[in-house]
XYZ file of C-alpha atoms in Angstrom:
483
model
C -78.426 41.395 -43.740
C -74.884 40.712 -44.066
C -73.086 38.421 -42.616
C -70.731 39.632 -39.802
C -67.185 39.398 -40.197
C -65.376 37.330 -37.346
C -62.794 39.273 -35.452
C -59.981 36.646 -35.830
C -60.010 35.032 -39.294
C -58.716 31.744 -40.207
C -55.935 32.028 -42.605
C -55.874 29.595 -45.116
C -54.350 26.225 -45.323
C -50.814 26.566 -46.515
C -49.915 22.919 -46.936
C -47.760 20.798 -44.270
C -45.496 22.300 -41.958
C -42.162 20.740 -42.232
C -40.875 18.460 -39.431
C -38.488 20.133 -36.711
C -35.400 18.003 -37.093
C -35.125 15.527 -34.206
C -32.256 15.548 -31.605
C -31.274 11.952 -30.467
C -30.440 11.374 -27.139
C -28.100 9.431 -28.947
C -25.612 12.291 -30.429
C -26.042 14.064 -27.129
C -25.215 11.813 -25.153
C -21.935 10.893 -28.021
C -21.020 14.379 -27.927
C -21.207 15.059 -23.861
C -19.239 12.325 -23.320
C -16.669 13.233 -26.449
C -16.231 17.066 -24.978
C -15.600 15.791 -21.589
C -12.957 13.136 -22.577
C -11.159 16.379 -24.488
C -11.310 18.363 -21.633
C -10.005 15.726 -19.337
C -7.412 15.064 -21.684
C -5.785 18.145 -22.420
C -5.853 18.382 -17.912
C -3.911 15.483 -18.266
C -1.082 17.389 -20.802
C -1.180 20.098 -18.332
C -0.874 17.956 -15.697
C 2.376 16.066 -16.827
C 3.955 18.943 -18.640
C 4.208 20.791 -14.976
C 5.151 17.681 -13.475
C 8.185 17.706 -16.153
C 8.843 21.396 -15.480
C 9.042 20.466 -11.941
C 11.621 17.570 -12.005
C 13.822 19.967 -14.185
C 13.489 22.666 -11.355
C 14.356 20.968 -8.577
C 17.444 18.678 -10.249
C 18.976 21.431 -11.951
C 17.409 24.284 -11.250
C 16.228 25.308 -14.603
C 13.591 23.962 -17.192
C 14.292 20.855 -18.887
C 15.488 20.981 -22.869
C 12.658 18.806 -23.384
C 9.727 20.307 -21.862
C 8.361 21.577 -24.978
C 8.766 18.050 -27.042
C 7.730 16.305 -24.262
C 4.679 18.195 -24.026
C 4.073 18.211 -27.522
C 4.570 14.540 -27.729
C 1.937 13.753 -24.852
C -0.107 16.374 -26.749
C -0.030 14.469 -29.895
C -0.597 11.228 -28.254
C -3.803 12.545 -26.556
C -5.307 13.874 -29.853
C -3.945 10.989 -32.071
C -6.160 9.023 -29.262
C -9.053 10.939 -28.918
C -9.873 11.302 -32.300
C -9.812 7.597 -32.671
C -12.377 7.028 -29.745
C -14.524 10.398 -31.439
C -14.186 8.502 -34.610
C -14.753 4.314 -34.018
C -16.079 4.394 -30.437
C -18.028 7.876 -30.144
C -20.410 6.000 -27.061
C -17.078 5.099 -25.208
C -16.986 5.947 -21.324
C -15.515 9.717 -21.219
C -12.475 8.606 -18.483
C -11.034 5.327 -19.512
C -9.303 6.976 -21.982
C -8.161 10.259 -20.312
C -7.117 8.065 -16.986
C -5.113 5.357 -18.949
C -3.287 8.662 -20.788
C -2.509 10.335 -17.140
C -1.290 7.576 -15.132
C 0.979 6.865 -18.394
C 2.385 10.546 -18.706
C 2.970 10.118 -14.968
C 4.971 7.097 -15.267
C 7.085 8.939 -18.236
C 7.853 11.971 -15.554
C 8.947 9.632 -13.074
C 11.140 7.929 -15.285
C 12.603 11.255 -16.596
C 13.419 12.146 -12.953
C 14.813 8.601 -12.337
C 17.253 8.508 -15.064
C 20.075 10.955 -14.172
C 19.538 9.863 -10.334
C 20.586 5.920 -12.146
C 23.253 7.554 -14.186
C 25.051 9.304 -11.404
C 24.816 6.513 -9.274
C 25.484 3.156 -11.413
C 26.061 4.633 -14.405
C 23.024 3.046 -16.248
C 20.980 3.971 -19.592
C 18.347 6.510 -19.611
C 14.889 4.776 -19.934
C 12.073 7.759 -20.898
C 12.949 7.898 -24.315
C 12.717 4.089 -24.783
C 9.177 4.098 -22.774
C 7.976 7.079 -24.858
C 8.433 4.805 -27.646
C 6.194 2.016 -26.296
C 3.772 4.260 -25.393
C 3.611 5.627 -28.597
C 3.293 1.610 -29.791
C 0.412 1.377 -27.392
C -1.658 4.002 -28.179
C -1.399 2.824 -31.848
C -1.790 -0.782 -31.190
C -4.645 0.875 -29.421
C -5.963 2.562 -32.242
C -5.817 0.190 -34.722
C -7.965 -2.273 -32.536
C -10.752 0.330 -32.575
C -10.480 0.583 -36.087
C -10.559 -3.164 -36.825
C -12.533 -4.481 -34.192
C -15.741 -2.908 -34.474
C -17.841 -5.575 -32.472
C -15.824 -7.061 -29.068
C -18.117 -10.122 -29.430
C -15.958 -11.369 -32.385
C -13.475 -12.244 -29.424
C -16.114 -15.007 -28.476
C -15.501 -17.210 -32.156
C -11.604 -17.973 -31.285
C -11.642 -18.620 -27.643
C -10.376 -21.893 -27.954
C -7.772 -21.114 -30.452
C -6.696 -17.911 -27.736
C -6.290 -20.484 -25.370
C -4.280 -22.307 -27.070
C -2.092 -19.884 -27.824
C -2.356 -18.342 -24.207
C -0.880 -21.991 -22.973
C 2.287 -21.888 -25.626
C 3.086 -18.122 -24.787
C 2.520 -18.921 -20.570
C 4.887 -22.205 -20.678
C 7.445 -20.857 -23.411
C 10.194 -18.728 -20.878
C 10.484 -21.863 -19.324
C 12.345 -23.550 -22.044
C 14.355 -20.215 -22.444
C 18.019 -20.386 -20.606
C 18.916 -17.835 -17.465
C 16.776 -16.429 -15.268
C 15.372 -12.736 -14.923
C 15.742 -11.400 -11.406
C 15.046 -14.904 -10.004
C 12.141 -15.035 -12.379
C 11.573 -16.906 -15.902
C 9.267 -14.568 -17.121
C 10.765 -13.453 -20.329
C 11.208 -14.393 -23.856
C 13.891 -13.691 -26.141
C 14.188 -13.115 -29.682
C 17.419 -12.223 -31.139
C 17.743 -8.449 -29.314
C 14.350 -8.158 -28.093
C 12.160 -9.330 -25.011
C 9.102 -9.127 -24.109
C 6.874 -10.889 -21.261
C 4.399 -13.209 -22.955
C 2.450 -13.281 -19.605
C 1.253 -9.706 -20.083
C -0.435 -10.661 -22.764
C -1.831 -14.118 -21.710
C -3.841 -11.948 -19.157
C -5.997 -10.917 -21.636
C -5.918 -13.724 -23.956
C -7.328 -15.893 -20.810
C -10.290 -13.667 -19.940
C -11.384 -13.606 -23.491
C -11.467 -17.438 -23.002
C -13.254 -17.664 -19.050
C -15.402 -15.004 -20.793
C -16.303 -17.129 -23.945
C -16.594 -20.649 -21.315
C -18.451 -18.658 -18.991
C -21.010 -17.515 -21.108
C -21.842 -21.015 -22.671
C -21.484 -22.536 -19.139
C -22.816 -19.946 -16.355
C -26.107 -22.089 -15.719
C -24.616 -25.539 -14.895
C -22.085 -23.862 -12.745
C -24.700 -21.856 -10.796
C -27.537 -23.891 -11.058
C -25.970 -27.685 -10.012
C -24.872 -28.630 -7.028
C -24.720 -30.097 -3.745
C -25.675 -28.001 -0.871
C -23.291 -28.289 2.428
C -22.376 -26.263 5.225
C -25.036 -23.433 3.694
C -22.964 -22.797 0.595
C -23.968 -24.767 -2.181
C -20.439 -26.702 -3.832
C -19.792 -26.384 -7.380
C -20.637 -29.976 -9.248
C -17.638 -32.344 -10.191
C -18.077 -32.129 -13.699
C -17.916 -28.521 -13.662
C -15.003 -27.835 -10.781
C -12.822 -29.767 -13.565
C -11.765 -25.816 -15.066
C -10.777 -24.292 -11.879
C -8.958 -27.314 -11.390
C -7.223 -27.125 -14.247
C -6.453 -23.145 -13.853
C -5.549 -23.987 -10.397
C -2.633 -26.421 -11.670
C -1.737 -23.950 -13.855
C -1.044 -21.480 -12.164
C 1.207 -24.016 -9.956
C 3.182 -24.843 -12.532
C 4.046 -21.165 -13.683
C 4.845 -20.533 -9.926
C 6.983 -24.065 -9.787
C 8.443 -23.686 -13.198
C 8.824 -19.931 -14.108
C 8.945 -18.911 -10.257
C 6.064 -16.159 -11.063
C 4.454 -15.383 -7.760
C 2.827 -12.262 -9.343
C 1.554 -13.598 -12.759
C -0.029 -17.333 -10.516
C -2.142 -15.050 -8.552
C -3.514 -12.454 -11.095
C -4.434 -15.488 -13.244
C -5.981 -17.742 -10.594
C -7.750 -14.634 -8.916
C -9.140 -13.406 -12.322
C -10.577 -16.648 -13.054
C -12.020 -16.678 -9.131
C -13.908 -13.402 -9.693
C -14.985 -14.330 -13.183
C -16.510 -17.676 -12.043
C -18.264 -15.128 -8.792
C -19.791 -12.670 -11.707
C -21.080 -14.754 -13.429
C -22.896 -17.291 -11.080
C -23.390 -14.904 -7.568
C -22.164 -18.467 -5.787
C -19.915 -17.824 -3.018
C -18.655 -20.931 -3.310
C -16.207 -20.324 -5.720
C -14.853 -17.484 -3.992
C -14.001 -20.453 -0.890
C -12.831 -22.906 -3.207
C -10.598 -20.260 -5.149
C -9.143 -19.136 -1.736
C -8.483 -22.152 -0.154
C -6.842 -23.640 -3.088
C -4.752 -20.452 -3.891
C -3.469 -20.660 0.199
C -2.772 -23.948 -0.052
C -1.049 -23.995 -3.438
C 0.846 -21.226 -1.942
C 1.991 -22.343 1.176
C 3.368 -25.647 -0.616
C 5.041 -23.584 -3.311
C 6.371 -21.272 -0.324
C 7.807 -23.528 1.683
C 9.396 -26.125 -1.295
C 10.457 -23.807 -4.263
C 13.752 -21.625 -2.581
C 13.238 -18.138 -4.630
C 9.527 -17.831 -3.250
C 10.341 -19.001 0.065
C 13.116 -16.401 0.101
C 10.592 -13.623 -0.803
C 8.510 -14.785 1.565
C 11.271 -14.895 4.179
C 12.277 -11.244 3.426
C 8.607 -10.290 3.790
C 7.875 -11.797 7.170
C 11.475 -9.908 8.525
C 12.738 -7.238 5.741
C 15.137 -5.707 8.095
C 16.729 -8.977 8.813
C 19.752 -7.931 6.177
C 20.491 -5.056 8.587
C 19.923 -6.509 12.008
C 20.870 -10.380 11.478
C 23.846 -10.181 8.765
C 21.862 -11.943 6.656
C 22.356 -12.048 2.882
C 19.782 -11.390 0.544
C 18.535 -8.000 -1.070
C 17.674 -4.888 0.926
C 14.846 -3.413 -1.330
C 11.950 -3.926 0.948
C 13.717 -2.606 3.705
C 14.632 0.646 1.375
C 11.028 0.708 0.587
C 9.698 1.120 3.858
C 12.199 3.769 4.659
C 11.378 5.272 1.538
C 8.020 5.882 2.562
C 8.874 6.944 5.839
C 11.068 9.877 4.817
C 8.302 11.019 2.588
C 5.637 11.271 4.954
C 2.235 12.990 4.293
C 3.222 15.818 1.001
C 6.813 14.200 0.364
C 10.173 15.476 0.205
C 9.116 17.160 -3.235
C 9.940 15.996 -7.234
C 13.124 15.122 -7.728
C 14.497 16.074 -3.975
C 14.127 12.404 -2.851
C 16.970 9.189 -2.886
C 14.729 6.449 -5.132
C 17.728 5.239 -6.113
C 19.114 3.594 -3.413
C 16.871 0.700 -4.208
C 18.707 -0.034 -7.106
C 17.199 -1.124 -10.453
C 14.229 -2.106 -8.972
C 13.147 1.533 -8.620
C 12.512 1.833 -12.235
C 9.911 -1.082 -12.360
C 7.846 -2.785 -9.482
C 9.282 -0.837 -6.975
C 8.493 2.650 -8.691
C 5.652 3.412 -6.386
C 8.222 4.060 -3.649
C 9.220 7.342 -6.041
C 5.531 8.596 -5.526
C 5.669 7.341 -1.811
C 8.601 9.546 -1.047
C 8.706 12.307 -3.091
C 4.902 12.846 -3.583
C 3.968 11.636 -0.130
C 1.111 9.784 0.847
C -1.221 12.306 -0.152
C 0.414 11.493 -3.943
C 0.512 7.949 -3.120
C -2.966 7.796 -2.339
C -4.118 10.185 -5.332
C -1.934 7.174 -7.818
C -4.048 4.405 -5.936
C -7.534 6.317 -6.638
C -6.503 6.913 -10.306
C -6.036 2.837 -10.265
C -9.495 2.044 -8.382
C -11.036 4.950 -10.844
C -9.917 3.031 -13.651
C -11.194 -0.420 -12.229
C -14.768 1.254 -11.589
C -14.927 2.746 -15.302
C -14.357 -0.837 -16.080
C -16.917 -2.637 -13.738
C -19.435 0.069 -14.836
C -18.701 -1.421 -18.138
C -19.826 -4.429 -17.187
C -22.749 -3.603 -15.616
C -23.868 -1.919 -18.855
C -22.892 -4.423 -21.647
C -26.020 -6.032 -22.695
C -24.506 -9.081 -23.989
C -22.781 -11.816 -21.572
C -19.512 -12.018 -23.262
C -18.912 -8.595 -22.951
C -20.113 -8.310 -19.185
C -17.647 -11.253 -18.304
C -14.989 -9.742 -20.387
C -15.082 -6.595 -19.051
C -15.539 -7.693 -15.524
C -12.218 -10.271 -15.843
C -9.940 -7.357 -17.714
C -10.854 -5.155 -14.454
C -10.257 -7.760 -11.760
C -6.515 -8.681 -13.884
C -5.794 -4.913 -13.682
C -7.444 -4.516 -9.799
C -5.325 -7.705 -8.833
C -2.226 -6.795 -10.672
C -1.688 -3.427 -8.757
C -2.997 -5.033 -5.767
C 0.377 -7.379 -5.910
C 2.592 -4.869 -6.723
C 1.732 -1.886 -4.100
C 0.796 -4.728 -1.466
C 4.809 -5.858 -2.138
C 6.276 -2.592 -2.096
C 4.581 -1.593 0.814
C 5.092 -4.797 2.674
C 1.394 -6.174 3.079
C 2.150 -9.423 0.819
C 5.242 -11.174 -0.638
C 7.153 -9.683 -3.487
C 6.099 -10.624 -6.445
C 8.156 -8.453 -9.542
C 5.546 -7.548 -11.508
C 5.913 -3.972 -12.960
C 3.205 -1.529 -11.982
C 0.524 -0.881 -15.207
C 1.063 2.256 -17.150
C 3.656 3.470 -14.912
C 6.543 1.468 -14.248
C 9.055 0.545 -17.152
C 8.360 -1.896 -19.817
C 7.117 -2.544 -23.008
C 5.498 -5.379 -22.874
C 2.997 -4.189 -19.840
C 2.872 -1.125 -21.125
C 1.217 -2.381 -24.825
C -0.407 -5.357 -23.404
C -2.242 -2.756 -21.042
C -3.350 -0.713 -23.447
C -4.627 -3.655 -25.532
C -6.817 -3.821 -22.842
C -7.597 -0.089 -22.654
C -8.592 -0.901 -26.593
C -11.279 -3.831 -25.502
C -12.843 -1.665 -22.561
C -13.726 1.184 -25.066
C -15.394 -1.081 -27.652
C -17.243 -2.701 -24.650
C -18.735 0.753 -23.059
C -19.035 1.687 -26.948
C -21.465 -0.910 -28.025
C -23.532 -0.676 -23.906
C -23.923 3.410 -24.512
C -25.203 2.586 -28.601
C -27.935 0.348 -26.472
C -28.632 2.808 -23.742
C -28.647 5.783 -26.267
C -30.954 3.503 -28.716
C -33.252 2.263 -25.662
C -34.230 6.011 -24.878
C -34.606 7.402 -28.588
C -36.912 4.266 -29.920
C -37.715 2.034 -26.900
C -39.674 -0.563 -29.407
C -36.558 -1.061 -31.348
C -34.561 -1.807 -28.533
C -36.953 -3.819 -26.946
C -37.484 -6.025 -30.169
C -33.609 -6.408 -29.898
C -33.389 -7.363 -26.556
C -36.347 -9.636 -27.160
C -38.725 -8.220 -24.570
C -42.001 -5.595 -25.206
C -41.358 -2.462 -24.732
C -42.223 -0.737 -21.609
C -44.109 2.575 -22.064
């Protein structure tokens, strides 16, 4: 009998099949994050370019000369930028980048709409080309820092040589002659100037960040308890000390309200992340009042500030001297109420130079209106979050404490500016980051834009690299893998 045939027949072995190629989680996530950052980007060109076409409009009543350079220019910037990032930090968080770009194109609109209101009126120099410049400077200074630094904990070998340097840079404008404003803030160099203390920012949380790092268990660990709080030991209160008198002597010498506090409070919120003890948020506060109130009642150009901020009408209502800029402030917001008199229809200039720098939020205040004002605060706090995200997603300590300190300077630095303009605190003459004029904020702040992208770089490598081969990662980290 023969043997039956089977209906389905087994076709012969034809050798291995050949693997499906494997999609990381990795390039994804690289490429998601890329395409979003190029999409936000080229909203921010739109954005700005209208907001150009729109100060043209309503000053003249036709389209700027310049609306297709400027847009071109902000265009080129944006690419030049974002192909960097795609480049040397492909893992980079998708807004830090597109939000540092729109707050600066802002900044360069408002500056185009402030210079023939300045020109008419006192006869001064146009500023947008010379800020174009420095942004341009920026954005490369930017660049080549993603280029070259390739690992952000590098930073952590030459803390104490940054400090060192911080210190020369912080006490040098003292030893230069004239003041700025009331202010020794600058340095000069044949025709150029700059403010070192823009730059010290940074160079001081790369050092808390490196001290913190090797010290965060004595500080948080040691102690004596008292009152509930437990107080930070002598041995290790010795550095807050020290940054406390510090910052003193830049408000004594240099008469820096602004640049005291962002110093003293970054190294306040450093010491808090990295030791959860709320007893260096106390200490920091109740030596920053007190260093304040004897600084404010003994040095004359902070106790005038202070003077014009408890009664800023007083040069109206009481003869008094002194300058009127608060007071023009507060009216300034007034008169724009809640959508603002519209681009370019307002009167920022009758607050004299100061409208170009600190007191350039009172431009978005009145002509924008507060819904404007609020949108350039939220921009701000956006930026700040991207940053403390960072933070929470850096693996490595240094990085986490770096991150976290570069976010609290920038938090703390418009905190002292639009709580100034807007009458909450003292003035303190710092310029407003990314938008207000100046070179040396401008490129110092985008130094900083630099070091946040290599930090949420290297913590979305790890979190793409923990998902596509969780041993790896885990053997990295030095813990077993979860499955």
């Amino acid at each position: 009998m023969a043997a039956e045939t089977p209906f389905i027949t087994q076709e012969p072995a034809a050798g291995p099949r050949p693997a499906r190629p494997r999609i990381s989680f990795g390039s994804l996530l690289a490429a998601g994050h890329r395409r979003t950052e190029a999409v936000l980007l080229l909203f921010t060109v739109a954005i700005c370019t209208f907001g150009q076409a729109e100060v043209g409009l309503a000053a003249h009543g036709r389209l700027p000369g310049d609306l297709a350079q400027f847009a071109l220019s902000l265009a080129l910037l944006s690419f030049a930028a974002h192909l960097a990032v795609r480049k040397f930090a492909p893992y980079a968080d998708p807004l830090i980048l597109p939000i540092a770009m729109l707050i600066t194109g802002l900044g360069l609109v408002l500056l185009h709409r402030l210079d023939p209101a300045y020109a008419k009126r006192y006869g001064s120099d146009p500023t947008a080309g010379g800020q174009l410049m420095w942004s341009v400077i920026g954005v490369a200074i930017c660049i080549g820092m993603l280029v070259v630094l390739r690992d952000h904990r590098r930073l952590q070998r030459y803390i104490y040589v940054t400090m060192a340097v911080a210190l020369v840079l912080l006490m040098a404008p003292a030893f230069f002659p004239g003041d700025t404003y009331g202010a020794k803030r600058w340095i000069y160099l044949g025709g150029l100037s700059f403010q070192p203390g823009e730059f010290v920012k940074i160079m001081i949380a790369v050092f808390f960040a490196g001290y913190l790092t090797v010290n965060r268990n004595a500080l948080a660990l040691t102690g004596r308890k008292m009152l509930g709080m437990r107080l930070p030991p002598g041995r290790q209160f010795g550095p807050i000390l020290a940054v406390w008198a510090m910052s003193l002597m830049v408000l004594i010498f240099e008469r820096d309200l602004g640049t005291s506090l962002i110093f003293f409070g970054m190294f306040v919120v450093m010491l808090y992340a990295a030791t959860q003890r709320t007893s260096w948020i106390v200490s920091g506060l109740l030596m920053a009042s007190v260093g304040a109130f004897v600084v404010g009642s003994l040095e004359p150009h902070v106790h005038g500030r202070v003077q014009a901020w408890l009664d800023p009408f007083a040069v109206y209502t009481k003869d008094a001297g002194g300058s009127d800029q608060l007071a023009q402030a507060l009216f300034s917001f007034g008169s724009g109420g809640l959508t603002g008199t519209g681009l370019g229809q307002g009167h920022p200039e009758l607050i004299a130079f100061a409208g170009r720098s600190d007191f350039i939020l009172t431009t978005v205040g009145e002509e924008l209106g507060l819904a404007g004002l609020i949108a350039v605060i939220l921009l701000y706090a956006l930026l700040v979050q991207r940053g403390m995200r960072t933070a929470l997603l850096a693996r490595d300590p240094f990085g986490k404490l770096l991150a976290a300190g570069l976010s609290a300077a920038l938090m703390l630095q418009v905190f002292v500016v639009a709580g100034g303009v807007t009458g909450l605190i003292p003035l303190t003459g710092k310029a407003l980051p990314f938008l207000a004029k100046g070179g040396s904020s401008l490129v110092a702040n985008w130094v900083m834009i630099a070091i946040l992208l290599r930090i949420s770089d290297s913590a979305g490598r790890h979190r793409a690299a923990a998902v596509d081969d969780p041993e790896e990662d885990a053997a990295e980290a030095g813990a077993p893998a979860q499955r």
